[in-house]
Amino acid sequence: MDAMKRAILIVAILALCGANALATPANKAALGVRYGRFLPARLDACSTCHRSAPGAKQGVTLEEFPHNPFGARLKVVVEVLKKSGQRADLGRRLEKIAGEDSDGDGVANEAELLLGHNPGDAKDKPTAVELAGLAKTKVAFVAFRSEYRWQPFESVVAPAVPNHTHPNPPTPRRS
């Protein structure tokens, strides 16, 4: 691809992904980073948070793709976090609504994601057998989340310097 075509493609992509759009490749990537190997390929998609736009044609804007109940809840949480002065990145929003049931099917959002079901679609509900294995999956997921995650755009926070006191401090030597 020559430089002119590449430049036109980049401009077109930027135009479609306006600054206020929430359904961005970055959000899709953040979903994948948070859930890693626990996110099935079918949920690593726009449909996890969006419904198809009626009569959608190629080249429509992101605003024309409506959110499903899960995506709508994530969108609301952005404003709640911002108003309280907290970061509103997708990972933080996912944590906030993990225990909620956005689609009203009786299963928490994170449980549905971990079991491979869409938390924005009430018809896509885990079976009783899948729910029975949830505890084991959650343990593995918690271990996965505790692993080191490289976050190049996050501030590095140094741990506090420990306050060590010696129970029997050494006496200074006198010469």
Tab-separated table of N, CA and C in Angstrom:
chain	number	residue	atom	x	y	z
A	1	MET	N	0.856	-1.171	0.000
A	1	MET	CA	0.000	0.000	0.000
A	1	MET	C	0.903	1.236	0.000
A	2	ASP	N	0.678	2.147	-0.935
A	2	ASP	CA	1.537	3.322	-0.978
A	2	ASP	C	1.158	4.320	0.110
A	3	ALA	N	2.001	5.310	0.314
A	3	ALA	CA	1.850	6.261	1.416
A	3	ALA	C	0.542	7.048	1.333
A	4	MET	N	0.118	7.437	0.139
A	4	MET	CA	-1.112	8.219	-0.017
A	4	MET	C	-2.332	7.401	0.388
A	5	LYS	N	-2.409	6.149	-0.053
A	5	LYS	CA	-3.534	5.295	0.310
A	5	LYS	C	-3.549	5.056	1.819
A	6	ARG	N	-2.375	4.841	2.398
A	6	ARG	CA	-2.279	4.625	3.838
A	6	ARG	C	-2.765	5.865	4.598
A	7	ALA	N	-2.375	7.042	4.155
A	7	ALA	CA	-2.804	8.287	4.808
A	7	ALA	C	-4.315	8.456	4.721
A	8	ILE	N	-4.884	8.157	3.562
A	8	ILE	CA	-6.338	8.267	3.394
A	8	ILE	C	-7.049	7.280	4.310
A	9	LEU	N	-6.530	6.063	4.415
A	9	LEU	CA	-7.120	5.058	5.289
A	9	LEU	C	-7.075	5.514	6.747
A	10	ILE	N	-5.965	6.056	7.178
A	10	ILE	CA	-5.837	6.522	8.562
A	10	ILE	C	-6.818	7.651	8.837
A	11	VAL	N	-6.936	8.601	7.921
A	11	VAL	CA	-7.881	9.712	8.091
A	11	VAL	C	-9.312	9.184	8.156
A	12	ALA	N	-9.642	8.220	7.310
A	12	ALA	CA	-10.993	7.642	7.315
A	12	ALA	C	-11.286	6.944	8.637
A	13	ILE	N	-10.322	6.201	9.154
A	13	ILE	CA	-10.508	5.509	10.429
A	13	ILE	C	-10.687	6.517	11.553
A	14	LEU	N	-9.873	7.545	11.576
A	14	LEU	CA	-9.996	8.563	12.613
A	14	LEU	C	-11.332	9.287	12.533
A	15	ALA	N	-11.824	9.518	11.343
A	15	ALA	CA	-13.124	10.174	11.181
A	15	ALA	C	-14.250	9.301	11.722
A	16	LEU	N	-14.148	7.981	11.524
A	16	LEU	CA	-15.176	7.079	12.022
A	16	LEU	C	-15.097	6.905	13.530
A	17	CYS	N	-13.923	7.044	14.092
A	17	CYS	CA	-13.735	6.857	15.527
A	17	CYS	C	-13.567	8.213	16.191
A	18	GLY	N	-14.592	9.012	16.181
A	18	GLY	CA	-14.557	10.354	16.758
A	18	GLY	C	-14.093	10.340	18.199
A	19	ALA	N	-13.665	11.479	18.702
A	19	ALA	CA	-13.103	11.580	20.043
A	19	ALA	C	-14.077	11.155	21.133
A	20	ASN	N	-15.371	11.369	20.944
A	20	ASN	CA	-16.334	11.032	21.983
A	20	ASN	C	-16.894	9.626	21.850
A	21	ALA	N	-16.493	8.911	20.831
A	21	ALA	CA	-17.037	7.569	20.629
A	21	ALA	C	-16.501	6.632	21.700
A	22	LEU	N	-17.369	5.784	22.225
A	22	LEU	CA	-16.960	4.858	23.271
A	22	LEU	C	-16.620	3.487	22.718
A	23	ALA	N	-17.164	3.140	21.576
A	23	ALA	CA	-16.914	1.825	20.983
A	23	ALA	C	-15.701	1.931	20.081
A	24	THR	N	-14.551	1.848	20.678
A	24	THR	CA	-13.322	2.037	19.931
A	24	THR	C	-12.515	0.749	19.901
A	25	PRO	N	-11.607	0.654	18.950
A	25	PRO	CA	-10.702	-0.497	18.974
A	25	PRO	C	-9.955	-0.592	20.305
A	26	ALA	N	-9.696	0.552	20.935
A	26	ALA	CA	-9.009	0.527	22.229
A	26	ALA	C	-9.872	-0.141	23.296
A	27	ASN	N	-11.176	0.129	23.284
A	27	ASN	CA	-12.067	-0.518	24.255
A	27	ASN	C	-12.169	-2.013	23.993
A	28	LYS	N	-12.228	-2.390	22.742
A	28	LYS	CA	-12.283	-3.809	22.387
A	28	LYS	C	-10.988	-4.489	22.853
A	29	ALA	N	-9.868	-3.815	22.650
A	29	ALA	CA	-8.585	-4.359	23.095
A	29	ALA	C	-8.530	-4.445	24.617
A	30	ALA	N	-9.076	-3.437	25.301
A	30	ALA	CA	-9.070	-3.435	26.765
A	30	ALA	C	-9.889	-4.596	27.325
A	31	LEU	N	-10.979	-4.936	26.659
A	31	LEU	CA	-11.778	-6.090	27.060
A	31	LEU	C	-10.928	-7.356	26.953
A	32	GLY	N	-10.194	-7.466	25.862
A	32	GLY	CA	-9.310	-8.615	25.661
A	32	GLY	C	-8.182	-8.670	26.673
A	33	VAL	N	-7.640	-7.511	27.038
A	33	VAL	CA	-6.553	-7.468	28.022
A	33	VAL	C	-7.069	-7.886	29.393
A	34	ARG	N	-8.235	-7.381	29.771
A	34	ARG	CA	-8.776	-7.702	31.092
A	34	ARG	C	-9.086	-9.195	31.234
A	35	TYR	N	-9.698	-9.781	30.225
A	35	TYR	CA	-10.121	-11.180	30.323
A	35	TYR	C	-9.153	-12.163	29.689
A	36	GLY	N	-8.235	-11.686	28.870
A	36	GLY	CA	-7.203	-12.548	28.303
A	36	GLY	C	-7.743	-13.857	27.760
A	37	ARG	N	-7.138	-14.938	28.179
A	37	ARG	CA	-7.521	-16.268	27.681
A	37	ARG	C	-8.916	-16.683	28.136
A	38	PHE	N	-9.522	-15.936	29.052
A	38	PHE	CA	-10.868	-16.247	29.528
A	38	PHE	C	-11.955	-15.644	28.640
A	39	LEU	N	-11.575	-14.831	27.664
A	39	LEU	CA	-12.549	-14.204	26.770
A	39	LEU	C	-12.651	-15.018	25.488
A	40	PRO	N	-13.779	-15.699	25.271
A	40	PRO	CA	-13.942	-16.487	24.044
A	40	PRO	C	-13.924	-15.585	22.813
A	41	ALA	N	-13.488	-16.119	21.701
A	41	ALA	CA	-13.381	-15.339	20.465
A	41	ALA	C	-14.706	-14.680	20.087
A	42	ARG	N	-15.816	-15.350	20.320
A	42	ARG	CA	-17.108	-14.777	19.927
A	42	ARG	C	-17.487	-13.556	20.762
A	43	LEU	N	-16.900	-13.415	21.963
A	43	LEU	CA	-17.159	-12.236	22.786
A	43	LEU	C	-16.116	-11.148	22.576
A	44	ASP	N	-15.058	-11.464	21.871
A	44	ASP	CA	-14.037	-10.468	21.527
A	44	ASP	C	-14.521	-9.746	20.276
A	45	ALA	N	-15.685	-9.104	20.404
A	45	ALA	CA	-16.362	-8.506	19.259
A	45	ALA	C	-17.183	-7.303	19.702
A	46	CYS	N	-17.554	-6.469	18.759
A	46	CYS	CA	-18.372	-5.285	19.043
A	46	CYS	C	-19.719	-5.666	19.644
A	47	SER	N	-20.240	-6.842	19.266
A	47	SER	CA	-21.562	-7.279	19.718
A	47	SER	C	-21.613	-7.581	21.215
A	48	THR	N	-20.481	-7.609	21.893
A	48	THR	CA	-20.501	-7.799	23.341
A	48	THR	C	-21.148	-6.586	24.009
A	49	CYS	N	-20.967	-5.410	23.418
A	49	CYS	CA	-21.530	-4.179	23.984
A	49	CYS	C	-22.565	-3.506	23.084
A	50	HIS	N	-22.618	-3.886	21.820
A	50	HIS	CA	-23.495	-3.217	20.857
A	50	HIS	C	-24.476	-4.166	20.200
A	51	ARG	N	-25.598	-3.583	19.767
A	51	ARG	CA	-26.548	-4.274	18.899
A	51	ARG	C	-26.222	-3.833	17.489
A	52	SER	N	-26.640	-4.593	16.526
A	52	SER	CA	-26.469	-4.181	15.135
A	52	SER	C	-27.390	-3.007	14.860
A	53	ALA	N	-26.880	-2.036	14.120
A	53	ALA	CA	-27.718	-0.899	13.732
A	53	ALA	C	-28.702	-1.370	12.678
A	54	PRO	N	-29.995	-1.028	12.837
A	54	PRO	CA	-30.979	-1.455	11.843
A	54	PRO	C	-30.618	-0.910	10.467
A	55	GLY	N	-30.608	-1.792	9.476
A	55	GLY	CA	-30.288	-1.376	8.111
A	55	GLY	C	-28.891	-0.808	7.970
A	56	ALA	N	-27.972	-1.297	8.801
A	56	ALA	CA	-26.615	-0.756	8.789
A	56	ALA	C	-25.955	-0.954	7.434
A	57	LYS	N	-25.278	0.097	7.002
A	57	LYS	CA	-24.515	0.044	5.764
A	57	LYS	C	-23.066	0.337	6.102
A	58	GLN	N	-22.213	0.004	5.207
A	58	GLN	CA	-20.798	0.282	5.413
A	58	GLN	C	-20.589	1.782	5.532
A	59	GLY	N	-19.763	2.211	6.474
A	59	GLY	CA	-19.415	3.613	6.608
A	59	GLY	C	-20.269	4.383	7.598
A	60	VAL	N	-21.155	3.708	8.355
A	60	VAL	CA	-21.930	4.429	9.359
A	60	VAL	C	-21.033	4.759	10.540
A	61	THR	N	-21.432	5.764	11.328
A	61	THR	CA	-20.606	6.171	12.461
A	61	THR	C	-20.867	5.264	13.661
A	62	LEU	N	-19.959	5.303	14.609
A	62	LEU	CA	-20.096	4.485	15.812
A	62	LEU	C	-21.334	4.864	16.613
A	63	GLU	N	-21.712	6.149	16.583
A	63	GLU	CA	-22.888	6.600	17.310
A	63	GLU	C	-24.168	5.953	16.786
A	64	GLU	N	-24.144	5.468	15.554
A	64	GLU	CA	-25.326	4.846	14.958
A	64	GLU	C	-25.497	3.386	15.380
A	65	PHE	N	-24.536	2.845	16.077
A	65	PHE	CA	-24.640	1.479	16.577
A	65	PHE	C	-25.094	1.540	18.029
A	66	PRO	N	-26.345	1.175	18.310
A	66	PRO	CA	-26.855	1.273	19.684
A	66	PRO	C	-26.211	0.239	20.598
A	67	HIS	N	-26.150	0.585	21.879
A	67	HIS	CA	-25.621	-0.337	22.886
A	67	HIS	C	-26.674	-1.353	23.283
A	68	ASN	N	-26.230	-2.552	23.612
A	68	ASN	CA	-27.103	-3.520	24.262
A	68	ASN	C	-27.121	-3.137	25.747
A	69	PRO	N	-27.886	-3.815	26.598
A	69	PRO	CA	-27.952	-3.413	28.014
A	69	PRO	C	-26.588	-3.375	28.721
A	70	PHE	N	-25.703	-4.296	28.398
A	70	PHE	CA	-24.362	-4.313	28.999
A	70	PHE	C	-23.565	-3.084	28.568
A	71	GLY	N	-23.550	-2.811	27.277
A	71	GLY	CA	-22.837	-1.637	26.775
A	71	GLY	C	-23.429	-0.338	27.297
A	72	ALA	N	-24.758	-0.282	27.409
A	72	ALA	CA	-25.416	0.919	27.932
A	72	ALA	C	-25.002	1.162	29.375
A	73	ARG	N	-24.895	0.103	30.157
A	73	ARG	CA	-24.481	0.247	31.557
A	73	ARG	C	-23.032	0.716	31.645
A	74	LEU	N	-22.166	0.173	30.793
A	74	LEU	CA	-20.769	0.628	30.771
A	74	LEU	C	-20.687	2.110	30.428
A	75	LYS	N	-21.532	2.551	29.526
A	75	LYS	CA	-21.544	3.960	29.118
A	75	LYS	C	-21.975	4.863	30.275
A	76	VAL	N	-22.974	4.443	31.044
A	76	VAL	CA	-23.440	5.222	32.198
A	76	VAL	C	-22.343	5.313	33.262
A	77	VAL	N	-21.642	4.212	33.475
A	77	VAL	CA	-20.609	4.165	34.515
A	77	VAL	C	-19.465	5.136	34.211
A	78	VAL	N	-19.220	5.427	32.932
A	78	VAL	CA	-18.180	6.413	32.579
A	78	VAL	C	-18.456	7.721	33.299
A	79	GLU	N	-19.679	8.197	33.182
A	79	GLU	CA	-20.034	9.487	33.780
A	79	GLU	C	-19.986	9.435	35.301
A	80	VAL	N	-20.441	8.346	35.886
A	80	VAL	CA	-20.419	8.198	37.342
A	80	VAL	C	-18.988	8.275	37.859
A	81	LEU	N	-18.077	7.548	37.215
A	81	LEU	CA	-16.675	7.550	37.650
A	81	LEU	C	-16.033	8.913	37.451
A	82	LYS	N	-16.302	9.544	36.322
A	82	LYS	CA	-15.712	10.861	36.060
A	82	LYS	C	-16.191	11.890	37.073
A	83	LYS	N	-17.485	11.859	37.403
A	83	LYS	CA	-18.031	12.814	38.379
A	83	LYS	C	-17.404	12.636	39.750
A	84	SER	N	-17.020	11.410	40.092
A	84	SER	CA	-16.402	11.162	41.393
A	84	SER	C	-14.878	11.302	41.345
A	85	GLY	N	-14.360	11.755	40.205
A	85	GLY	CA	-12.930	12.001	40.087
A	85	GLY	C	-12.090	10.758	39.872
A	86	GLN	N	-12.721	9.646	39.526
A	86	GLN	CA	-11.987	8.398	39.311
A	86	GLN	C	-11.704	8.190	37.826
A	87	ARG	N	-10.708	7.356	37.560
A	87	ARG	CA	-10.436	6.987	36.168
A	87	ARG	C	-11.617	6.198	35.637
A	88	ALA	N	-11.914	6.386	34.358
A	88	ALA	CA	-13.082	5.728	33.764
A	88	ALA	C	-12.695	4.822	32.600
A	89	ASP	N	-11.496	4.242	32.649
A	89	ASP	CA	-11.088	3.337	31.579
A	89	ASP	C	-11.975	2.092	31.603
A	90	LEU	N	-11.960	1.341	30.537
A	90	LEU	CA	-12.859	0.194	30.423
A	90	LEU	C	-12.623	-0.830	31.524
A	91	GLY	N	-11.385	-1.077	31.876
A	91	GLY	CA	-11.097	-2.037	32.943
A	91	GLY	C	-11.771	-1.653	34.244
A	92	ARG	N	-11.702	-0.381	34.595
A	92	ARG	CA	-12.333	0.103	35.829
A	92	ARG	C	-13.856	-0.042	35.746
A	93	ARG	N	-14.421	0.270	34.584
A	93	ARG	CA	-15.873	0.150	34.405
A	93	ARG	C	-16.322	-1.312	34.488
A	94	LEU	N	-15.543	-2.197	33.896
A	94	LEU	CA	-15.877	-3.623	33.960
A	94	LEU	C	-15.861	-4.122	35.409
A	95	GLU	N	-14.881	-3.648	36.193
A	95	GLU	CA	-14.823	-4.016	37.610
A	95	GLU	C	-16.065	-3.538	38.345
A	96	LYS	N	-16.485	-2.308	38.058
A	96	LYS	CA	-17.639	-1.714	38.742
A	96	LYS	C	-18.923	-2.496	38.514
A	97	ILE	N	-19.114	-3.031	37.307
A	97	ILE	CA	-20.382	-3.693	37.005
A	97	ILE	C	-20.262	-5.213	36.925
A	98	ALA	N	-19.141	-5.750	37.378
A	98	ALA	CA	-18.918	-7.205	37.298
A	98	ALA	C	-20.020	-8.000	37.982
A	99	GLY	N	-20.468	-7.557	39.134
A	99	GLY	CA	-21.480	-8.288	39.894
A	99	GLY	C	-22.913	-7.960	39.519
A	100	GLU	N	-23.102	-6.981	38.645
A	100	GLU	CA	-24.449	-6.617	38.207
A	100	GLU	C	-24.938	-7.578	37.134
A	101	ASP	N	-26.224	-7.517	36.860
A	101	ASP	CA	-26.840	-8.336	35.812
A	101	ASP	C	-27.496	-7.392	34.812
A	102	SER	N	-26.731	-6.908	33.863
A	102	SER	CA	-27.211	-5.885	32.922
A	102	SER	C	-28.370	-6.351	32.056
A	103	ASP	N	-28.376	-7.609	31.659
A	103	ASP	CA	-29.429	-8.066	30.748
A	103	ASP	C	-30.620	-8.705	31.465
A	104	GLY	N	-30.566	-8.782	32.794
A	104	GLY	CA	-31.704	-9.259	33.567
A	104	GLY	C	-31.990	-10.751	33.459
A	105	ASP	N	-30.985	-11.544	33.112
A	105	ASP	CA	-31.215	-12.991	32.979
A	105	ASP	C	-30.902	-13.768	34.262
A	106	GLY	N	-30.531	-13.048	35.327
A	106	GLY	CA	-30.256	-13.705	36.598
A	106	GLY	C	-28.813	-14.117	36.806
A	107	VAL	N	-27.930	-13.778	35.869
A	107	VAL	CA	-26.511	-14.142	35.973
A	107	VAL	C	-25.681	-12.865	35.885
A	108	ALA	N	-24.722	-12.715	36.796
A	108	ALA	CA	-23.874	-11.515	36.833
A	108	ALA	C	-23.068	-11.374	35.544
A	109	ASN	N	-22.778	-10.122	35.195
A	109	ASN	CA	-22.050	-9.813	33.962
A	109	ASN	C	-20.745	-10.585	33.838
A	110	GLU	N	-19.908	-10.520	34.872
A	110	GLU	CA	-18.603	-11.174	34.776
A	110	GLU	C	-18.736	-12.689	34.695
A	111	ALA	N	-19.712	-13.246	35.399
A	111	ALA	CA	-19.936	-14.690	35.314
A	111	ALA	C	-20.274	-15.077	33.880
A	112	GLU	N	-21.113	-14.283	33.230
A	112	GLU	CA	-21.468	-14.589	31.840
A	112	GLU	C	-20.243	-14.512	30.932
A	113	LEU	N	-19.432	-13.472	31.105
A	113	LEU	CA	-18.225	-13.344	30.282
A	113	LEU	C	-17.289	-14.528	30.503
A	114	LEU	N	-17.071	-14.898	31.768
A	114	LEU	CA	-16.161	-16.003	32.075
A	114	LEU	C	-16.675	-17.342	31.551
A	115	LEU	N	-17.989	-17.455	31.440
A	115	LEU	CA	-18.574	-18.713	30.957
A	115	LEU	C	-18.863	-18.681	29.460
A	116	GLY	N	-18.470	-17.577	28.793
A	116	GLY	CA	-18.605	-17.508	27.341
A	116	GLY	C	-19.959	-17.065	26.838
A	117	HIS	N	-20.694	-16.310	27.657
A	117	HIS	CA	-22.017	-15.831	27.254
A	117	HIS	C	-22.049	-14.311	27.251
A	118	ASN	N	-22.907	-13.757	26.424
A	118	ASN	CA	-22.973	-12.306	26.262
A	118	ASN	C	-23.787	-11.679	27.390
A	119	PRO	N	-23.173	-10.805	28.198
A	119	PRO	CA	-23.881	-10.179	29.312
A	119	PRO	C	-24.886	-9.113	28.870
A	120	GLY	N	-24.984	-8.869	27.582
A	120	GLY	CA	-25.943	-7.908	27.056
A	120	GLY	C	-27.105	-8.566	26.339
A	121	ASP	N	-27.191	-9.892	26.403
A	121	ASP	CA	-28.237	-10.632	25.700
A	121	ASP	C	-28.878	-11.629	26.663
A	122	ALA	N	-30.104	-11.314	27.095
A	122	ALA	CA	-30.801	-12.164	28.072
A	122	ALA	C	-31.057	-13.569	27.543
A	123	LYS	N	-31.084	-13.747	26.226
A	123	LYS	CA	-31.328	-15.076	25.649
A	123	LYS	C	-30.063	-15.941	25.669
A	124	ASP	N	-28.917	-15.318	25.875
A	124	ASP	CA	-27.643	-16.044	25.905
A	124	ASP	C	-27.233	-16.228	27.368
A	125	LYS	N	-27.788	-17.252	27.981
A	125	LYS	CA	-27.621	-17.485	29.418
A	125	LYS	C	-26.871	-18.797	29.655
A	126	PRO	N	-25.938	-18.812	30.615
A	126	PRO	CA	-25.233	-20.056	30.925
A	126	PRO	C	-26.190	-21.135	31.435
A	127	THR	N	-25.832	-22.377	31.162
A	127	THR	CA	-26.619	-23.514	31.650
A	127	THR	C	-26.279	-23.775	33.114
A	128	ALA	N	-27.080	-24.596	33.756
A	128	ALA	CA	-26.834	-24.974	35.145
A	128	ALA	C	-25.487	-25.685	35.282
A	129	VAL	N	-25.141	-26.496	34.306
A	129	VAL	CA	-23.855	-27.207	34.329
A	129	VAL	C	-22.702	-26.205	34.255
A	130	GLU	N	-22.820	-25.213	33.373
A	130	GLU	CA	-21.776	-24.183	33.264
A	130	GLU	C	-21.665	-23.396	34.562
A	131	LEU	N	-22.794	-23.033	35.136
A	131	LEU	CA	-22.782	-22.273	36.389
A	131	LEU	C	-22.155	-23.068	37.524
A	132	ALA	N	-22.306	-24.394	37.511
A	132	ALA	CA	-21.698	-25.242	38.537
A	132	ALA	C	-20.171	-25.173	38.480
A	133	GLY	N	-19.602	-24.928	37.317
A	133	GLY	CA	-18.149	-24.838	37.169
A	133	GLY	C	-17.600	-23.436	37.330
A	134	LEU	N	-18.472	-22.476	37.643
A	134	LEU	CA	-18.051	-21.071	37.727
A	134	LEU	C	-17.014	-20.820	38.813
A	135	ALA	N	-17.179	-21.431	39.980
A	135	ALA	CA	-16.248	-21.185	41.094
A	135	ALA	C	-14.816	-21.523	40.700
A	136	LYS	N	-14.626	-22.637	40.025
A	136	LYS	CA	-13.293	-23.061	39.593
A	136	LYS	C	-12.733	-22.064	38.570
A	137	THR	N	-13.581	-21.629	37.659
A	137	THR	CA	-13.158	-20.653	36.649
A	137	THR	C	-12.779	-19.330	37.304
A	138	LYS	N	-13.554	-18.908	38.304
A	138	LYS	CA	-13.258	-17.644	38.999
A	138	LYS	C	-11.911	-17.704	39.713
A	139	VAL	N	-11.600	-18.831	40.328
A	139	VAL	CA	-10.306	-18.984	41.004
A	139	VAL	C	-9.176	-18.820	39.995
A	140	ALA	N	-9.305	-19.466	38.853
A	140	ALA	CA	-8.277	-19.357	37.807
A	140	ALA	C	-8.205	-17.929	37.270
A	141	PHE	N	-9.353	-17.278	37.141
A	141	PHE	CA	-9.376	-15.898	36.638
A	141	PHE	C	-8.710	-14.948	37.631
A	142	VAL	N	-8.978	-15.111	38.909
A	142	VAL	CA	-8.352	-14.257	39.933
A	142	VAL	C	-6.832	-14.437	39.891
A	143	ALA	N	-6.370	-15.661	39.733
A	143	ALA	CA	-4.923	-15.912	39.628
A	143	ALA	C	-4.365	-15.228	38.379
A	144	PHE	N	-5.077	-15.331	37.281
A	144	PHE	CA	-4.673	-14.675	36.031
A	144	PHE	C	-4.588	-13.161	36.221
A	145	ARG	N	-5.565	-12.560	36.885
A	145	ARG	CA	-5.593	-11.108	37.098
A	145	ARG	C	-4.478	-10.646	38.031
A	146	SER	N	-3.991	-11.537	38.893
A	146	SER	CA	-2.933	-11.143	39.830
A	146	SER	C	-1.546	-11.180	39.192
A	147	GLU	N	-1.459	-11.744	37.985
A	147	GLU	CA	-0.176	-11.771	37.277
A	147	GLU	C	0.197	-10.354	36.859
A	148	TYR	N	1.465	-10.126	36.644
A	148	TYR	CA	1.946	-8.818	36.220
A	148	TYR	C	1.348	-8.430	34.871
A	149	ARG	N	0.874	-7.209	34.777
A	149	ARG	CA	0.348	-6.656	33.529
A	149	ARG	C	1.179	-5.422	33.170
A	150	TRP	N	1.783	-5.453	32.027
A	150	TRP	CA	2.533	-4.297	31.564
A	150	TRP	C	1.544	-3.207	31.175
A	151	GLN	N	1.654	-2.050	31.793
A	151	GLN	CA	0.764	-0.927	31.512
A	151	GLN	C	1.625	0.297	31.230
A	152	PRO	N	2.018	0.468	29.981
A	152	PRO	CA	2.985	1.507	29.650
A	152	PRO	C	2.508	2.933	29.890
A	153	PHE	N	1.216	3.166	29.986
A	153	PHE	CA	0.724	4.536	30.140
A	153	PHE	C	0.248	4.831	31.556
A	154	GLU	N	0.495	3.927	32.469
A	154	GLU	CA	0.123	4.130	33.861
A	154	GLU	C	1.328	4.674	34.623
A	155	SER	N	1.063	5.512	35.603
A	155	SER	CA	2.134	6.019	36.458
A	155	SER	C	2.656	4.886	37.318
A	156	VAL	N	3.948	4.880	37.512
A	156	VAL	CA	4.557	3.877	38.373
A	156	VAL	C	4.462	4.379	39.808
A	157	VAL	N	3.953	3.547	40.678
A	157	VAL	CA	3.824	3.908	42.082
A	157	VAL	C	4.807	3.055	42.871
A	158	ALA	N	5.751	3.729	43.491
A	158	ALA	CA	6.752	3.014	44.285
A	158	ALA	C	6.141	2.599	45.616
A	159	PRO	N	6.497	1.438	46.106
A	159	PRO	CA	5.962	1.026	47.415
A	159	PRO	C	6.546	1.904	48.523
A	160	ALA	N	5.839	1.974	49.632
A	160	ALA	CA	6.314	2.760	50.769
A	160	ALA	C	7.599	2.149	51.315
A	161	VAL	N	8.455	3.000	51.832
A	161	VAL	CA	9.695	2.531	52.443
A	161	VAL	C	9.325	1.905	53.779
A	162	PRO	N	9.728	0.663	54.002
A	162	PRO	CA	9.359	0.013	55.263
A	162	PRO	C	10.029	0.676	56.457
A	163	ASN	N	9.322	0.695	57.551
A	163	ASN	CA	9.849	1.272	58.780
A	163	ASN	C	10.344	0.122	59.643
A	164	HIS	N	11.642	-0.106	59.581
A	164	HIS	CA	12.219	-1.214	60.345
A	164	HIS	C	12.824	-0.685	61.641
A	165	THR	N	12.437	-1.281	62.716
A	165	THR	CA	13.072	-0.955	63.995
A	165	THR	C	13.665	-2.236	64.536
A	166	HIS	N	14.845	-2.134	64.967
A	166	HIS	CA	15.545	-3.302	65.496
A	166	HIS	C	15.229	-3.416	66.982
A	167	PRO	N	14.827	-4.607	67.452
A	167	PRO	CA	14.474	-4.735	68.871
A	167	PRO	C	15.656	-4.492	69.801
A	168	ASN	N	16.853	-4.833	69.373
A	168	ASN	CA	18.059	-4.595	70.172
A	168	ASN	C	19.058	-3.839	69.301
A	169	PRO	N	18.904	-2.518	69.246
A	169	PRO	CA	19.806	-1.769	68.372
A	169	PRO	C	21.258	-1.932	68.819
A	170	PRO	N	22.129	-2.027	67.834
A	170	PRO	CA	23.551	-2.191	68.182
A	170	PRO	C	24.084	-0.913	68.858
A	171	THR	N	24.983	-1.122	69.813
A	171	THR	CA	25.601	0.030	70.470
A	171	THR	C	26.796	0.460	69.639
A	172	PRO	N	26.927	1.752	69.490
A	172	PRO	CA	28.070	2.237	68.693
A	172	PRO	C	29.396	1.885	69.363
A	173	ARG	N	30.367	1.562	68.580
A	173	ARG	CA	31.698	1.240	69.100
A	173	ARG	C	32.440	2.529	69.411
A	174	ARG	N	33.166	2.461	70.479
A	174	ARG	CA	34.000	3.618	70.834
A	174	ARG	C	35.452	3.219	70.675
A	175	SER	N	36.199	4.061	70.102
A	175	SER	CA	37.598	3.735	69.902
A	175	SER	C	38.473	4.265	70.989
